[in-house]
CSV table of C-alpha atoms in Angstrom, one decimal:
chain,number,residue,atom,x,y,z
A,11,MET,CA,-31.0,-49.7,-28.6
A,12,GLU,CA,-28.1,-51.5,-29.0
A,13,LYS,CA,-27.4,-54.0,-26.7
A,14,THR,CA,-23.7,-52.6,-26.6
A,15,LYS,CA,-24.8,-49.4,-25.9
A,16,ILE,CA,-27.6,-50.3,-23.1
A,17,GLN,CA,-24.4,-52.4,-21.5
A,18,GLY,CA,-22.5,-48.7,-21.7
A,19,HIS,CA,-25.7,-46.5,-20.3
A,20,THR,CA,-25.8,-49.0,-17.5
A,21,ALA,CA,-22.1,-48.6,-16.8
A,22,VAL,CA,-22.1,-44.6,-16.8
A,23,LEU,CA,-25.0,-45.0,-14.6
A,24,LEU,CA,-23.7,-47.1,-12.3
A,25,ALA,CA,-20.7,-45.4,-12.1
A,26,ASN,CA,-22.2,-41.7,-11.7
A,27,VAL,CA,-24.5,-43.6,-8.8
A,28,ILE,CA,-21.4,-44.5,-7.0
A,29,PHE,CA,-19.8,-40.9,-7.7
A,30,GLY,CA,-22.6,-39.4,-6.1
A,31,LEU,CA,-22.4,-41.3,-2.8
A,32,GLY,CA,-18.7,-40.2,-2.6
A,33,ILE,CA,-19.6,-36.8,-2.5
A,34,PRO,CA,-20.9,-36.7,1.0
A,35,VAL,CA,-18.3,-39.7,2.1
A,36,THR,CA,-15.4,-37.6,1.1
A,37,LYS,CA,-16.6,-34.5,3.1
A,38,LEU,CA,-16.7,-36.6,6.3
A,39,LEU,CA,-13.2,-38.1,5.5
A,40,LEU,CA,-11.9,-34.3,4.7
A,41,ASP,CA,-13.7,-33.0,7.9
A,42,THR,CA,-12.1,-35.9,10.0
A,43,TRP,CA,-9.9,-38.2,9.1
A,44,VAL,CA,-7.5,-37.1,6.1
A,45,SER,CA,-6.2,-33.9,4.8
A,46,PRO,CA,-7.0,-34.0,0.8
A,47,MET,CA,-3.4,-35.1,-0.4
A,48,ALA,CA,-3.6,-37.9,2.4
A,49,TYR,CA,-7.2,-38.7,0.4
A,50,MET,CA,-5.6,-38.7,-3.3
A,51,ALA,CA,-2.4,-40.8,-2.0
A,52,SER,CA,-4.4,-43.3,-0.2
A,53,ARG,CA,-7.4,-43.7,-3.7
A,54,CYS,CA,-4.1,-44.1,-5.8
A,55,ILE,CA,-2.1,-46.9,-3.9
A,56,GLY,CA,-5.6,-48.7,-3.3
A,57,ALA,CA,-6.6,-48.8,-6.7
A,58,ALA,CA,-3.1,-49.5,-8.2
A,59,VAL,CA,-2.7,-52.6,-5.9
A,60,ILE,CA,-6.3,-53.9,-7.2
A,61,PHE,CA,-6.0,-53.7,-10.4
A,62,TRP,CA,-2.7,-55.0,-10.9
A,63,VAL,CA,-3.8,-57.9,-8.8
A,64,ILE,CA,-6.7,-58.2,-11.1
A,65,SER,CA,-4.5,-58.0,-14.2
A,66,LEU,CA,-2.3,-61.2,-13.4
A,67,PHE,CA,-5.8,-63.1,-13.9
A,68,LEU,CA,-6.7,-61.7,-17.2
A,69,PRO,CA,-4.6,-62.1,-20.2
A,70,LYS,CA,-2.1,-59.6,-20.8
A,71,GLU,CA,-2.8,-57.3,-23.2
A,72,HIS,CA,0.1,-55.3,-25.2
A,73,VAL,CA,-0.3,-51.6,-25.2
A,74,GLU,CA,1.4,-49.1,-27.4
A,75,ARG,CA,3.8,-46.7,-26.5
A,76,ARG,CA,1.9,-43.8,-27.9
A,77,ASP,CA,-1.5,-45.3,-26.5
A,78,LEU,CA,-0.1,-46.0,-23.1
A,79,ALA,CA,1.3,-42.0,-23.1
A,80,VAL,CA,-2.4,-41.3,-23.5
A,81,ILE,CA,-3.5,-43.2,-21.5
A,82,MET,CA,-0.9,-42.1,-18.5
A,83,ILE,CA,-1.2,-38.2,-19.2
A,84,GLY,CA,-5.5,-39.3,-19.4
A,85,GLY,CA,-4.9,-40.7,-15.7
A,86,LEU,CA,-3.1,-37.7,-14.4
A,87,LEU,CA,-5.9,-35.1,-15.7
A,88,GLY,CA,-8.9,-37.3,-15.3
A,89,PHE,CA,-7.5,-38.7,-11.8
A,90,VAL,CA,-4.7,-36.9,-10.2
A,91,ILE,CA,-5.8,-33.2,-11.4
A,92,SER,CA,-9.0,-33.2,-11.0
A,93,GLN,CA,-9.7,-35.3,-8.0
A,94,THR,CA,-7.4,-33.7,-6.2
A,95,LEU,CA,-9.1,-30.2,-7.1
A,96,THR,CA,-12.5,-32.0,-5.9
A,97,ALA,CA,-11.0,-32.9,-2.6
A,98,TRP,CA,-9.4,-29.2,-2.4
A,99,ALA,CA,-12.9,-27.5,-3.3
A,100,LEU,CA,-14.9,-29.9,-1.2
A,101,ASN,CA,-12.4,-28.6,2.0
A,102,PHE,CA,-12.9,-25.0,1.0
A,103,THR,CA,-16.8,-25.2,0.0
A,104,SER,CA,-20.2,-27.6,0.3
A,105,PRO,CA,-21.2,-30.1,-1.6
A,106,ILE,CA,-24.3,-28.1,-2.5
A,107,TYR,CA,-22.0,-25.1,-4.2
A,108,PHE,CA,-19.8,-28.0,-5.4
A,109,SER,CA,-22.8,-30.0,-7.1
A,110,LEU,CA,-24.0,-27.0,-8.6
A,111,ILE,CA,-20.8,-26.2,-10.4
A,112,ALA,CA,-20.6,-29.8,-11.4
A,113,THR,CA,-23.6,-29.6,-13.4
A,114,LEU,CA,-22.0,-27.4,-16.1
A,115,THR,CA,-19.5,-30.6,-16.9
A,116,PRO,CA,-21.7,-31.8,-20.2
A,117,VAL,CA,-21.6,-28.0,-21.6
A,118,ALA,CA,-17.4,-28.2,-20.9
A,119,THR,CA,-17.3,-31.4,-22.7
A,120,MET,CA,-19.3,-30.6,-25.1
A,121,ALA,CA,-17.4,-27.3,-26.2
A,122,CYS,CA,-13.8,-29.4,-26.1
A,123,ALA,CA,-15.5,-32.3,-28.1
A,124,ALA,CA,-16.4,-29.6,-30.7
A,125,LEU,CA,-13.3,-27.8,-30.5
A,126,PHE,CA,-10.3,-31.0,-30.4
A,127,ILE,CA,-11.9,-34.0,-32.1
A,128,GLY,CA,-14.7,-32.2,-34.3
A,129,GLU,CA,-17.7,-33.9,-32.7
A,130,LYS,CA,-20.8,-32.2,-34.2
A,131,MET,CA,-23.0,-30.2,-31.9
A,132,THR,CA,-26.1,-31.0,-33.1
A,133,ARG,CA,-29.7,-29.1,-31.9
A,134,LYS,CA,-30.9,-31.9,-30.2
A,135,GLY,CA,-28.0,-32.7,-28.6
A,136,VAL,CA,-27.4,-29.1,-27.3
A,137,ALA,CA,-31.3,-29.3,-26.1
A,138,GLY,CA,-30.4,-32.6,-24.4
A,139,ILE,CA,-27.6,-31.1,-22.4
A,140,PHE,CA,-29.4,-28.2,-21.4
A,141,ILE,CA,-32.5,-30.4,-20.2
A,142,GLY,CA,-30.0,-32.4,-17.8
A,143,ILE,CA,-28.4,-29.1,-16.2
A,144,ILE,CA,-31.6,-27.8,-16.0
A,145,GLY,CA,-32.9,-30.7,-14.1
A,146,ALA,CA,-29.9,-30.9,-11.8
A,147,MET,CA,-29.8,-27.4,-11.1
A,148,LEU,CA,-33.8,-27.3,-10.0
A,149,MET,CA,-33.1,-29.8,-7.3
A,150,VAL,CA,-29.8,-28.4,-6.1
A,151,LEU,CA,-31.3,-24.7,-5.7
A,152,MET,CA,-34.3,-25.9,-4.4
A,153,GLY,CA,-32.3,-27.2,-1.2
A,154,TRP,CA,-30.1,-24.2,-0.8
A,155,GLN,CA,-29.4,-23.2,1.8
A,156,GLY,CA,-26.3,-20.4,1.6
A,157,GLY,CA,-22.7,-20.6,1.7
A,158,SER,CA,-21.1,-22.7,4.7
A,159,GLY,CA,-17.9,-23.2,3.6
A,160,SER,CA,-14.7,-21.9,5.1
A,161,ASN,CA,-13.8,-20.1,1.4
A,162,ASP,CA,-16.8,-20.5,-1.0
A,163,LEU,CA,-15.0,-18.3,-3.9
A,164,LEU,CA,-11.6,-20.1,-3.9
A,165,GLY,CA,-13.6,-23.6,-3.7
A,166,ILE,CA,-15.8,-22.8,-6.9
A,167,GLY,CA,-13.1,-22.1,-9.0
A,168,LEU,CA,-11.2,-25.3,-7.7
A,169,ALA,CA,-14.7,-27.1,-8.7
A,170,ILE,CA,-14.5,-25.2,-12.5
A,171,LEU,CA,-11.1,-26.5,-12.7
A,172,SER,CA,-12.0,-30.1,-11.8
A,173,LEU,CA,-14.4,-30.1,-14.2
A,174,LEU,CA,-12.5,-29.1,-16.8
A,175,THR,CA,-9.6,-31.6,-16.4
A,176,TRP,CA,-12.5,-34.2,-16.6
A,177,ALA,CA,-13.7,-33.2,-19.6
A,178,ILE,CA,-10.4,-32.9,-21.3
A,179,TYR,CA,-9.6,-36.5,-19.7
A,180,LEU,CA,-12.5,-38.1,-21.7
A,181,ILE,CA,-12.0,-36.5,-24.6
A,182,ILE,CA,-8.2,-37.6,-25.4
A,183,THR,CA,-8.7,-41.4,-23.8
A,184,GLN,CA,-12.0,-41.7,-26.0
A,185,LYS,CA,-9.9,-43.6,-29.0
A,186,VAL,CA,-8.0,-45.6,-26.7
A,187,SER,CA,-10.9,-46.6,-24.4
A,188,VAL,CA,-12.0,-48.7,-27.5
A,189,LYS,CA,-8.9,-50.5,-27.9
A,190,TYR,CA,-8.1,-51.4,-24.4
A,191,THR,CA,-10.0,-53.1,-21.9
A,192,ALA,CA,-10.8,-50.9,-18.8
A,193,VAL,CA,-8.5,-53.2,-16.8
A,194,THR,CA,-5.4,-52.6,-18.9
A,195,GLN,CA,-6.1,-49.1,-18.7
A,196,MET,CA,-7.1,-48.6,-15.1
A,197,LYS,CA,-3.8,-50.3,-13.8
A,198,TRP,CA,-1.3,-47.7,-15.7
A,199,ILE,CA,-3.9,-45.0,-15.1
A,200,PHE,CA,-3.3,-45.8,-10.9
A,201,LEU,CA,0.2,-46.7,-11.2
A,202,VAL,CA,1.4,-43.0,-12.5
A,203,SER,CA,-1.2,-41.5,-10.4
A,204,THR,CA,0.8,-43.3,-7.3
A,205,VAL,CA,4.0,-42.2,-8.7
A,206,ALA,CA,3.0,-38.7,-9.4
A,207,VAL,CA,1.2,-38.0,-5.5
A,208,LEU,CA,3.4,-40.0,-3.0
A,209,PRO,CA,6.0,-37.8,-3.1
A,210,PHE,CA,3.6,-34.5,-2.0
A,211,SER,CA,1.4,-36.6,0.2
A,212,TRP,CA,4.2,-38.8,2.4
A,213,SER,CA,4.1,-36.3,5.1
A,214,ASP,CA,0.1,-35.7,4.9
A,215,LEU,CA,-0.1,-39.6,4.9
A,216,GLN,CA,2.3,-39.8,8.3
A,217,ALA,CA,-0.2,-37.2,10.1
A,218,ALA,CA,-3.7,-38.5,9.2
A,219,PRO,CA,-5.2,-39.2,12.1
A,220,LEU,CA,-6.6,-42.2,9.7
A,221,TYR,CA,-3.7,-44.0,10.2
A,222,SER,CA,-2.5,-43.3,13.8
A,223,ALA,CA,-3.6,-44.7,17.2
A,224,ALA,CA,-6.7,-42.1,16.6
A,225,TRP,CA,-8.3,-44.3,14.2
A,226,ALA,CA,-12.0,-45.6,14.2
A,227,TRP,CA,-14.1,-48.4,12.0
A,228,SER,CA,-15.9,-45.7,10.8
A,229,GLY,CA,-13.0,-44.0,9.2
A,230,VAL,CA,-11.9,-47.1,7.6
A,231,LEU,CA,-15.1,-48.2,6.1
A,232,GLU,CA,-15.4,-44.7,4.6
A,233,MET,CA,-12.2,-45.0,3.0
A,234,GLY,CA,-12.8,-48.4,2.4
A,235,PHE,CA,-16.3,-47.4,0.0
A,236,ILE,CA,-13.9,-44.7,-1.4
A,237,ILE,CA,-11.3,-47.3,-2.6
A,238,VAL,CA,-13.1,-49.8,-3.8
A,239,PHE,CA,-16.7,-48.3,-5.3
A,240,ALA,CA,-15.9,-44.8,-6.1
A,241,THR,CA,-12.2,-45.1,-7.3
A,242,VAL,CA,-11.9,-48.8,-8.4
A,243,ALA,CA,-16.1,-49.8,-9.4
A,244,GLY,CA,-16.2,-46.2,-10.7
A,245,TYR,CA,-13.0,-45.6,-12.8
A,246,PHE,CA,-13.6,-49.5,-14.7
A,247,ALA,CA,-17.1,-48.6,-15.5
A,248,ILE,CA,-16.4,-45.0,-17.1
A,249,PRO,CA,-13.7,-46.4,-19.9
A,250,PHE,CA,-15.9,-49.2,-20.3
A,251,ALA,CA,-19.1,-47.0,-21.2
A,252,MET,CA,-16.7,-44.9,-23.6
A,253,ARG,CA,-16.3,-48.3,-25.9
A,254,HIS,CA,-19.5,-47.9,-26.6
A,255,LEU,CA,-20.5,-44.4,-26.3
A,256,GLU,CA,-19.6,-40.9,-27.2
A,257,ALA,CA,-17.5,-38.5,-24.2
A,258,THR,CA,-20.3,-35.9,-24.2
A,259,THR,CA,-22.8,-38.7,-23.4
A,260,VAL,CA,-20.8,-40.0,-20.8
A,261,SER,CA,-20.8,-36.6,-19.2
A,262,VAL,CA,-24.2,-36.0,-19.3
A,263,TYR,CA,-24.6,-38.9,-16.6
A,264,THR,CA,-22.6,-35.8,-14.3
A,265,ASN,CA,-25.8,-34.4,-13.4
A,266,LEU,CA,-27.0,-37.5,-11.6
A,267,GLN,CA,-24.4,-37.0,-8.7
A,268,PRO,CA,-26.1,-34.0,-7.0
A,269,ILE,CA,-29.6,-35.9,-7.2
A,270,VAL,CA,-28.2,-39.3,-5.8
A,271,ALA,CA,-26.6,-37.4,-2.9
A,272,SER,CA,-29.9,-35.9,-2.0
A,273,LEU,CA,-32.0,-39.1,-2.5
A,274,VAL,CA,-29.4,-41.0,0.2
A,275,ALA,CA,-29.7,-38.1,2.7
A,276,ILE,CA,-34.0,-38.8,2.1
A,277,ALA,CA,-33.6,-42.3,2.7
A,278,ILE,CA,-31.5,-41.7,6.0
A,279,GLY,CA,-33.7,-39.3,7.4
A,280,GLN,CA,-31.7,-35.9,6.8
A,281,ASP,CA,-33.7,-34.7,4.0
A,282,LEU,CA,-37.4,-35.3,2.4
A,283,LEU,CA,-38.5,-36.4,-0.6
A,284,THR,CA,-40.0,-33.2,-2.4
A,285,TRP,CA,-41.9,-32.9,-6.1
A,286,ASP,CA,-38.2,-31.7,-7.6
A,287,LYS,CA,-36.2,-34.6,-6.7
A,288,PRO,CA,-38.0,-36.6,-9.4
A,289,VAL,CA,-38.5,-34.1,-11.3
A,290,ALA,CA,-34.8,-33.8,-11.8
A,291,LEU,CA,-34.3,-37.5,-12.1
A,292,ALA,CA,-36.4,-37.7,-15.3
A,293,LEU,CA,-34.9,-34.4,-16.8
A,294,VAL,CA,-31.5,-36.1,-16.6
A,295,LEU,CA,-32.3,-39.6,-18.0
A,296,LEU,CA,-34.3,-37.5,-20.6
A,297,SER,CA,-30.8,-35.5,-21.3
A,298,ALA,CA,-29.0,-38.9,-21.5
A,299,ARG,CA,-31.5,-40.1,-24.1
A,300,LEU,CA,-31.8,-37.0,-26.4
A,301,VAL,CA,-27.8,-36.9,-26.1
A,302,SER,CA,-27.0,-40.3,-27.6
A,303,ARG,CA,-29.9,-40.5,-30.2
A,304,LYS,CA,-28.5,-39.6,-33.6
């Protein structure tokens, strides 16, 4: 495997490990500290500030107007809309249900890639995607406890819309990801995201317990993790990976997220190591290998 492809696989693997950790942390924040809109605004503002500060120390890149429009539209789809839907989905349903729906992301991405950019659907690629789905669903279903959300049906519907917008984001930004650095893309994505979200979230920010006298370090650390790792680091890694990998390959790693969440639960004593978890991990990695091979 070429060195650049190894770097791409490493980047997207790390991103999805971080995203997997972010699912239970997001649930904690929504249950105690912020509303979904205040959560989104915090991510947008924090990431925009960090990426623009980083860009001041890097060579300036000129972005063509057409590409800038694609980056901004992609940002609205892949971050504002997708992550807002994710926050609302977790507000109504459990992480288990959400993780189960998230395993369908590679299928949605493969279908969108075939429809919009003519990416070929090989038998090996289709087989690889379904191996990954089987691995993720195996682990999720083994830990199934039934619905515990306030409105699981609504939460599942929002989760489906979230994965569809994420799949479209991966498709439409694939070409610009090759032309520009991740920092250049992300500084514009989070700037337009902040402008789009702030008018609708200002009252929620003012009312959030995290930003009142009731704040606590636990909430601050949870939000810090979401901004620095699950937003800045994760969204930096995705366009970097897309410089070297196809969108369908990148999407396959989404199936790592429920597995990571489960392994963390094992590490802190909230879950037990059972046979399905290492098997699920092996199947997802095999899936990524099959999809990425020509």
